[in-house]
PDB file of C-alpha atoms in Angstrom:
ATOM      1  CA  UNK A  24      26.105  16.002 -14.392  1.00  0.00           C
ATOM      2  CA  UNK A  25      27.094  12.287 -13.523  1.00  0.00           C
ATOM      3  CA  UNK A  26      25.616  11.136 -17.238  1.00  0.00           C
ATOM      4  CA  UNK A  27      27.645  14.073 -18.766  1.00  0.00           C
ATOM      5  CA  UNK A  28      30.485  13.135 -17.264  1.00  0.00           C
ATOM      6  CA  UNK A  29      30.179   9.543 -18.260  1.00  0.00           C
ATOM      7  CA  UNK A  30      30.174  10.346 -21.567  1.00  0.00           C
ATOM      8  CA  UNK A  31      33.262  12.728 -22.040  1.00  0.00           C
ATOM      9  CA  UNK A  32      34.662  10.087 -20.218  1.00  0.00           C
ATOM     10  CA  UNK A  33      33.348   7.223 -23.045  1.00  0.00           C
ATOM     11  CA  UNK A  34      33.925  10.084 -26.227  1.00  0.00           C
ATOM     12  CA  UNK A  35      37.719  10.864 -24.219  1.00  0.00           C
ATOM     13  CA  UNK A  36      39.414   7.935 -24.008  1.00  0.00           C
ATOM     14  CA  UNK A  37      42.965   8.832 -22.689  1.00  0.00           C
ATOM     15  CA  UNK A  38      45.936   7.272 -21.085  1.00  0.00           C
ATOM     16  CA  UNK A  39      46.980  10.645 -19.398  1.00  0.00           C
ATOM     17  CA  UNK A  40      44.159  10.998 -17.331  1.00  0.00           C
ATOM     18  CA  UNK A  41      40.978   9.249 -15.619  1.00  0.00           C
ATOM     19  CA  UNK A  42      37.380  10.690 -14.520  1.00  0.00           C
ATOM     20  CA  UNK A  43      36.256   9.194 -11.210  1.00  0.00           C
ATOM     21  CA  UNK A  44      32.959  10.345  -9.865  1.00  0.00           C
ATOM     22  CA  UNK A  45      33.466   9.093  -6.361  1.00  0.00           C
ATOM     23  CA  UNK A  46      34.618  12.014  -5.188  1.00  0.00           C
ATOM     24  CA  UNK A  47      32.293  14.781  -2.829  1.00  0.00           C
ATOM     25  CA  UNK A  48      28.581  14.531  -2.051  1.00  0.00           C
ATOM     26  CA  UNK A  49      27.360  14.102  -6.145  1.00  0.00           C
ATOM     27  CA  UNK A  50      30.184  11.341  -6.408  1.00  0.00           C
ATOM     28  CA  UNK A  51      28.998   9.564  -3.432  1.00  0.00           C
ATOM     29  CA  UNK A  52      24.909  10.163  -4.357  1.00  0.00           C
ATOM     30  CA  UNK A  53      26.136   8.958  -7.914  1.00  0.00           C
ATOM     31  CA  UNK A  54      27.620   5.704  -6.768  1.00  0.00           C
ATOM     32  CA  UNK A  55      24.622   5.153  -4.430  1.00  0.00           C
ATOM     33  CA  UNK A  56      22.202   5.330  -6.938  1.00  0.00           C
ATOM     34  CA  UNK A  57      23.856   3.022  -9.094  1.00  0.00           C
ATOM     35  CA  UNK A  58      23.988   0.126  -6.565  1.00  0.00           C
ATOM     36  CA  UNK A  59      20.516   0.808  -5.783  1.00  0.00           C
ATOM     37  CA  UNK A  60      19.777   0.856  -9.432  1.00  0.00           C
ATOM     38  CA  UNK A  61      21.380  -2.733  -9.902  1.00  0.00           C
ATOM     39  CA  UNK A  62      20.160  -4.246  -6.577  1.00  0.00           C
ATOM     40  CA  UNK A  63      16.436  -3.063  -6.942  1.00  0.00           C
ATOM     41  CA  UNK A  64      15.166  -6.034  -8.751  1.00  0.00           C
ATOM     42  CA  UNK A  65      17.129  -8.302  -6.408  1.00  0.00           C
ATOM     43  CA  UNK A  66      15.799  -7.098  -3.882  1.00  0.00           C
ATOM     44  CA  UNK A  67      12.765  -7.211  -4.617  1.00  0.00           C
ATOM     45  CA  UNK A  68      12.491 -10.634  -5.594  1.00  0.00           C
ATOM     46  CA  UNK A  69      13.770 -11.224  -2.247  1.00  0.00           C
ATOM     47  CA  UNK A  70      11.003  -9.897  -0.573  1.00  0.00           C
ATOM     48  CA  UNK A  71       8.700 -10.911  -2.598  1.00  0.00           C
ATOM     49  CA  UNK A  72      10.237 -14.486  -2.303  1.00  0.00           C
ATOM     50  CA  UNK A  73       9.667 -14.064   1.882  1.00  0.00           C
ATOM     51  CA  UNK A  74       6.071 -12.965   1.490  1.00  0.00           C
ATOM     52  CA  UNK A  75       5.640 -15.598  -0.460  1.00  0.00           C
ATOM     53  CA  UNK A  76       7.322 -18.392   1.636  1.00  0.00           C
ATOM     54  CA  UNK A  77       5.379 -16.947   4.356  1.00  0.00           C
ATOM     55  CA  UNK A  78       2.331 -17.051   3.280  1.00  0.00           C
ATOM     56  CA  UNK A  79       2.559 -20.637   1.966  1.00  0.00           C
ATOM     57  CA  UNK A  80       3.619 -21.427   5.686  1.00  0.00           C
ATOM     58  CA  UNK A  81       1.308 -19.842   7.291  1.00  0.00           C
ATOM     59  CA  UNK A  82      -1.886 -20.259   4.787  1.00  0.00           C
ATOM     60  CA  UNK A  83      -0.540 -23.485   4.086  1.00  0.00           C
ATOM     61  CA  UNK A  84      -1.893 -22.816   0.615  1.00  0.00           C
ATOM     62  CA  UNK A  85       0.239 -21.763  -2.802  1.00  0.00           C
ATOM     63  CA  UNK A  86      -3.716 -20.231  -4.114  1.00  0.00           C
ATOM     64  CA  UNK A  87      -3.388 -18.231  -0.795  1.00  0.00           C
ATOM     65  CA  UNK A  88       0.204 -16.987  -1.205  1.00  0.00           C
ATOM     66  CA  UNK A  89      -1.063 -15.987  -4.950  1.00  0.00           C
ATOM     67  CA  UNK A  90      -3.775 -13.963  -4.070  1.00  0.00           C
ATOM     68  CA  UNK A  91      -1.414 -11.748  -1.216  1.00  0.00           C
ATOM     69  CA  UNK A  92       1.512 -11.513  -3.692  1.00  0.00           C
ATOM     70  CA  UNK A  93      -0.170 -10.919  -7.472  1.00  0.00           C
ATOM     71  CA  UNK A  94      -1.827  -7.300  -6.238  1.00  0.00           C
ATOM     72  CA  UNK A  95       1.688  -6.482  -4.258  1.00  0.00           C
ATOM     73  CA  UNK A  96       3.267  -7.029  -7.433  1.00  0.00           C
ATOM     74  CA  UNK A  97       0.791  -5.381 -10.022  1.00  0.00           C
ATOM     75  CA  UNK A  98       0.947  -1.799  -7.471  1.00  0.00           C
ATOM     76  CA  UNK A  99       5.005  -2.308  -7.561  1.00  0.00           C
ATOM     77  CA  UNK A 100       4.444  -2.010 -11.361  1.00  0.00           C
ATOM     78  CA  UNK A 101       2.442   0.779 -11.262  1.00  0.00           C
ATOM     79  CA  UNK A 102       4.581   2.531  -8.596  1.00  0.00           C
ATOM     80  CA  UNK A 103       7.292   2.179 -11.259  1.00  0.00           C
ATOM     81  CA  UNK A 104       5.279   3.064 -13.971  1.00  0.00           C
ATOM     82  CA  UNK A 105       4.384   6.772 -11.613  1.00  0.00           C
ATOM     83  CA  UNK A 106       7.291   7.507 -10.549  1.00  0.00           C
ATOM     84  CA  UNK A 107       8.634   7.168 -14.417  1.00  0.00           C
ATOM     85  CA  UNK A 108       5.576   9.498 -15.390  1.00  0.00           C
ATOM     86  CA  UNK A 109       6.374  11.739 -12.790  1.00  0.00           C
ATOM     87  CA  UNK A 110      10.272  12.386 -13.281  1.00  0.00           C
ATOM     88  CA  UNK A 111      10.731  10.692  -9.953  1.00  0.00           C
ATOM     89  CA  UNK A 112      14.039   8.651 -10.193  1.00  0.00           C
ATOM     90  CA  UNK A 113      14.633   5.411  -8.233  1.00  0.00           C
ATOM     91  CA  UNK A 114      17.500   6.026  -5.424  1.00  0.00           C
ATOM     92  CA  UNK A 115      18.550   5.265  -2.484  1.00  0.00           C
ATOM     93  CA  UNK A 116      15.960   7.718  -0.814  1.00  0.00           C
ATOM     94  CA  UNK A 117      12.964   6.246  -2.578  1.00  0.00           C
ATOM     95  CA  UNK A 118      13.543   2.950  -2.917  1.00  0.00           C
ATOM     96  CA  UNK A 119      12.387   2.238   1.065  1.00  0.00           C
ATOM     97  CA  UNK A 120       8.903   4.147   0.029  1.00  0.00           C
ATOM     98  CA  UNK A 121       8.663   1.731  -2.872  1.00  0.00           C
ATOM     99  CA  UNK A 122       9.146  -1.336   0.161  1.00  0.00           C
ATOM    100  CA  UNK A 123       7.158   0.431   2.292  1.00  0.00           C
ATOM    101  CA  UNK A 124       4.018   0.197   0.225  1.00  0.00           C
ATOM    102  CA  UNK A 125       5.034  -3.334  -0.229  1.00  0.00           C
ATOM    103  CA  UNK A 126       5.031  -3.967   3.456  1.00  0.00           C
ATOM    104  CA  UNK A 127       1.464  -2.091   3.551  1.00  0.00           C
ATOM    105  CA  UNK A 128       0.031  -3.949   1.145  1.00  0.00           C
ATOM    106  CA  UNK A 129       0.760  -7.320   2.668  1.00  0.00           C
ATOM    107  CA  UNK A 130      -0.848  -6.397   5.531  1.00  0.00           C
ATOM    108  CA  UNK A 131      -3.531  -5.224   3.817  1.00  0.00           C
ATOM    109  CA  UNK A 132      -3.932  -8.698   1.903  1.00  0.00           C
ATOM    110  CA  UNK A 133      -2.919 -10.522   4.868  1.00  0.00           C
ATOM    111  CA  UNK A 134      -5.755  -8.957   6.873  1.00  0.00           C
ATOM    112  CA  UNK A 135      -8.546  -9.396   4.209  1.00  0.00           C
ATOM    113  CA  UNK A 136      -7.300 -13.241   3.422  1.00  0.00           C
ATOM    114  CA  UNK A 137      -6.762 -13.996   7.007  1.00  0.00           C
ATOM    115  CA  UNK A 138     -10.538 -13.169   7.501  1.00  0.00           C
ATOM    116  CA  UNK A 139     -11.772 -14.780   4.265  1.00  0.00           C
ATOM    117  CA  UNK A 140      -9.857 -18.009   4.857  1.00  0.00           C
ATOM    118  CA  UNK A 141     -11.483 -18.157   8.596  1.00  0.00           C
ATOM    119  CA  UNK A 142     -15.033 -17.675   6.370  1.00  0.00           C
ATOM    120  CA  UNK A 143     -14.447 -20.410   4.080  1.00  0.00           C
ATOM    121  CA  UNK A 144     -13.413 -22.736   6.820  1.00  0.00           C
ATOM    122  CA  UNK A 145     -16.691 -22.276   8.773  1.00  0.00           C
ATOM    123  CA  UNK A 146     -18.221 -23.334   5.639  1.00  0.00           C
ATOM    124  CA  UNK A 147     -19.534 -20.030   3.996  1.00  0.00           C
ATOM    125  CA  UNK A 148     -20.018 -19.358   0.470  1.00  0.00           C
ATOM    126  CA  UNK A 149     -16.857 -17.587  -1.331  1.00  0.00           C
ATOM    127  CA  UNK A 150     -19.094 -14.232  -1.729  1.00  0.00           C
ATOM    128  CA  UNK A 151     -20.631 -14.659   1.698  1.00  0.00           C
ATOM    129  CA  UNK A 152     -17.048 -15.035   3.107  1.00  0.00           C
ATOM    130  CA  UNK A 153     -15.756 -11.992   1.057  1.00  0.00           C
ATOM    131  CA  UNK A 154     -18.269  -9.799   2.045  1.00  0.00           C
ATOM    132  CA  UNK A 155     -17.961 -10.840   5.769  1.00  0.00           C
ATOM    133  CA  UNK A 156     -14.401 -10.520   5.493  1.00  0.00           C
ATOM    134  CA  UNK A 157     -14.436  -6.696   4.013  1.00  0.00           C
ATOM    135  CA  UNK A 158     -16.659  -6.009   6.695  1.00  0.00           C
ATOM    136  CA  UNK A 159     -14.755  -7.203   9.383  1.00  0.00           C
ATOM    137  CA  UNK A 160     -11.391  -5.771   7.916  1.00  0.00           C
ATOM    138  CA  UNK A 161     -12.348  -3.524   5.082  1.00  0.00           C
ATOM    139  CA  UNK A 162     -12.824  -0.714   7.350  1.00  0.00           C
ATOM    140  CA  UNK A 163      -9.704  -1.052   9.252  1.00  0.00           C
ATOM    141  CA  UNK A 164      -7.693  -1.140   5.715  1.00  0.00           C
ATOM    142  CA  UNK A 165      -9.296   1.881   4.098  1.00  0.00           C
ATOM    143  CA  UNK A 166      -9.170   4.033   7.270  1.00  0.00           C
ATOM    144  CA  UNK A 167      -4.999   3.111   7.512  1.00  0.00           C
ATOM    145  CA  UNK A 168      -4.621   3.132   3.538  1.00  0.00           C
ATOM    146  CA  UNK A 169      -6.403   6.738   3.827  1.00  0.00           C
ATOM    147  CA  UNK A 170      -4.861   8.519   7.120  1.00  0.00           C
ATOM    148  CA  UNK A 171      -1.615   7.203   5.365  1.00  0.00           C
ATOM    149  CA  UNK A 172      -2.087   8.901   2.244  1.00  0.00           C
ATOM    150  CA  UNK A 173      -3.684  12.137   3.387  1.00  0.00           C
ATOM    151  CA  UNK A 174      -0.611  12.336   5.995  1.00  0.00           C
ATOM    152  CA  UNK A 175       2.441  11.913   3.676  1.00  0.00           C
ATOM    153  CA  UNK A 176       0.649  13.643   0.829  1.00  0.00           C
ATOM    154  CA  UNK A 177       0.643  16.933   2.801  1.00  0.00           C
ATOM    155  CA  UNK A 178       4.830  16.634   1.776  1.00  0.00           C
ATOM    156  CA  UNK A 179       3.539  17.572  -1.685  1.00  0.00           C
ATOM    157  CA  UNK A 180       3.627  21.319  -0.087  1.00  0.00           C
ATOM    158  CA  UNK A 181       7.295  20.580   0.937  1.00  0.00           C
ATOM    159  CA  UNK A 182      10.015  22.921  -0.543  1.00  0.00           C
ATOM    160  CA  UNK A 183      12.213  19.729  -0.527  1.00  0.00           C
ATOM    161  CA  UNK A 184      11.934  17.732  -3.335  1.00  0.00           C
ATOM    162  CA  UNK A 185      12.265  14.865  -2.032  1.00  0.00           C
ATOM    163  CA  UNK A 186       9.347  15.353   0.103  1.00  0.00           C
ATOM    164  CA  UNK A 187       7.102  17.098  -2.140  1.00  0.00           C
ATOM    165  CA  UNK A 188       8.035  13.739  -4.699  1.00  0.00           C
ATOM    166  CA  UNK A 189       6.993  10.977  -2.078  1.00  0.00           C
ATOM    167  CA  UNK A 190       3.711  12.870  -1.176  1.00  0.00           C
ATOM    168  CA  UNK A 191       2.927  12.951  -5.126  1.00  0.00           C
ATOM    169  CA  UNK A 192       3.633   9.039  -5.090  1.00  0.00           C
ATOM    170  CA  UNK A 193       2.361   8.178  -2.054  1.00  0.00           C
ATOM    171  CA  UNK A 194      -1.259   9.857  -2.850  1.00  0.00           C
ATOM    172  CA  UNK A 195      -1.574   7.653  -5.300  1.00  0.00           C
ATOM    173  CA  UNK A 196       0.301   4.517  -3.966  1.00  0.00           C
ATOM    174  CA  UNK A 197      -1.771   3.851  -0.259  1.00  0.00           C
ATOM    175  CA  UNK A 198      -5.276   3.873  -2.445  1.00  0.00           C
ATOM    176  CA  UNK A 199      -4.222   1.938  -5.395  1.00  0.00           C
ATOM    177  CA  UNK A 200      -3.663  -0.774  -3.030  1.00  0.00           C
ATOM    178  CA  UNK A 201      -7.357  -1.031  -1.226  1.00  0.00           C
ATOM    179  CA  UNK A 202      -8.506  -1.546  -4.584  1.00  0.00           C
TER     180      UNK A 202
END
């Protein structure tokens, strides 16, 4: 409705009179989901800039930082890339479930590197050190990445869209992220 508006509006040029969408609940969703649409990336370059700065400061180590922050970025892409495949539009409802698996997945990385750096530091072999570290952590993650995603995924069932749309997303998001 908003994009059909948009364009009489563009194909209608007139001096007499002027569409404005900001009017009701669509006008007010419709200006929402623009601002989200053009603060997205912003935003999350912002984010990704703290993780980042964090991790340097407390790993002390711009390798470290990498390895948190690359596999954060590659599931953002691929949360895109679903949602796309999936008719699910960006908005102001869905962009916190797209931060939320950010926020997830650092702890996830920040978990598994805490515990590998430790490793390394006592001396051990890189694989010995991974291996101790999913040990020690791996379990924790997959248990939380799991009782996340079988919890919202039950909102697939949901006669709200919304709902049924972040259970579709987030069955796939919490488990991409282990891996």
């Amino acid at each position: 409705l908003i994009n059909a508006v948009k364009r009489f509006r563009e194909n209608n040029p007139s001096d007499k009179i002027e569409f404005k969408l900001a009017t009701g609940n669509i006008g007010v969703m419709a200006a929402q989901n623009e601002v989200v649409k053009e603060a997205q990336f912003p935003i999350l370059m912002y984010v990704f800039g703290a993780v980042i700065l964090l991790c340097l400061i407390t790993f002390r180590s711009w390798r470290a930082a990498l390895c948190i922050v690359l596999p954060l970025a590659l599931v953002s892409i691929l949360a895109y890339t679903l949602m796309y495949f999936l008719g699910i539009g960006l908005k102001s409802s869905t962009l916190p479930v797209v931060a939320l698996g950010i926020g997830v997945g650092v702890d996830y990385g920040i978990y598994l590197f805490a515990r590998l750096d430790i490793y390394i530091k006592q001396g051990d072999f890189f694989e010995d050190a991974l291996a101790k570290a999913l040990r020690r952590t791996g379990s924790a993650v997959v248990f939380t990445g799991v009782t996340l995603a079988l919890g919202v995924s039950t909102w697939i069932f949901s006669s709200l869209q919304f709902q049924a749309d972040m259970g579709i997303l987030y069955l796939a998001k919490p488990l991409s992220i282990e891996h």
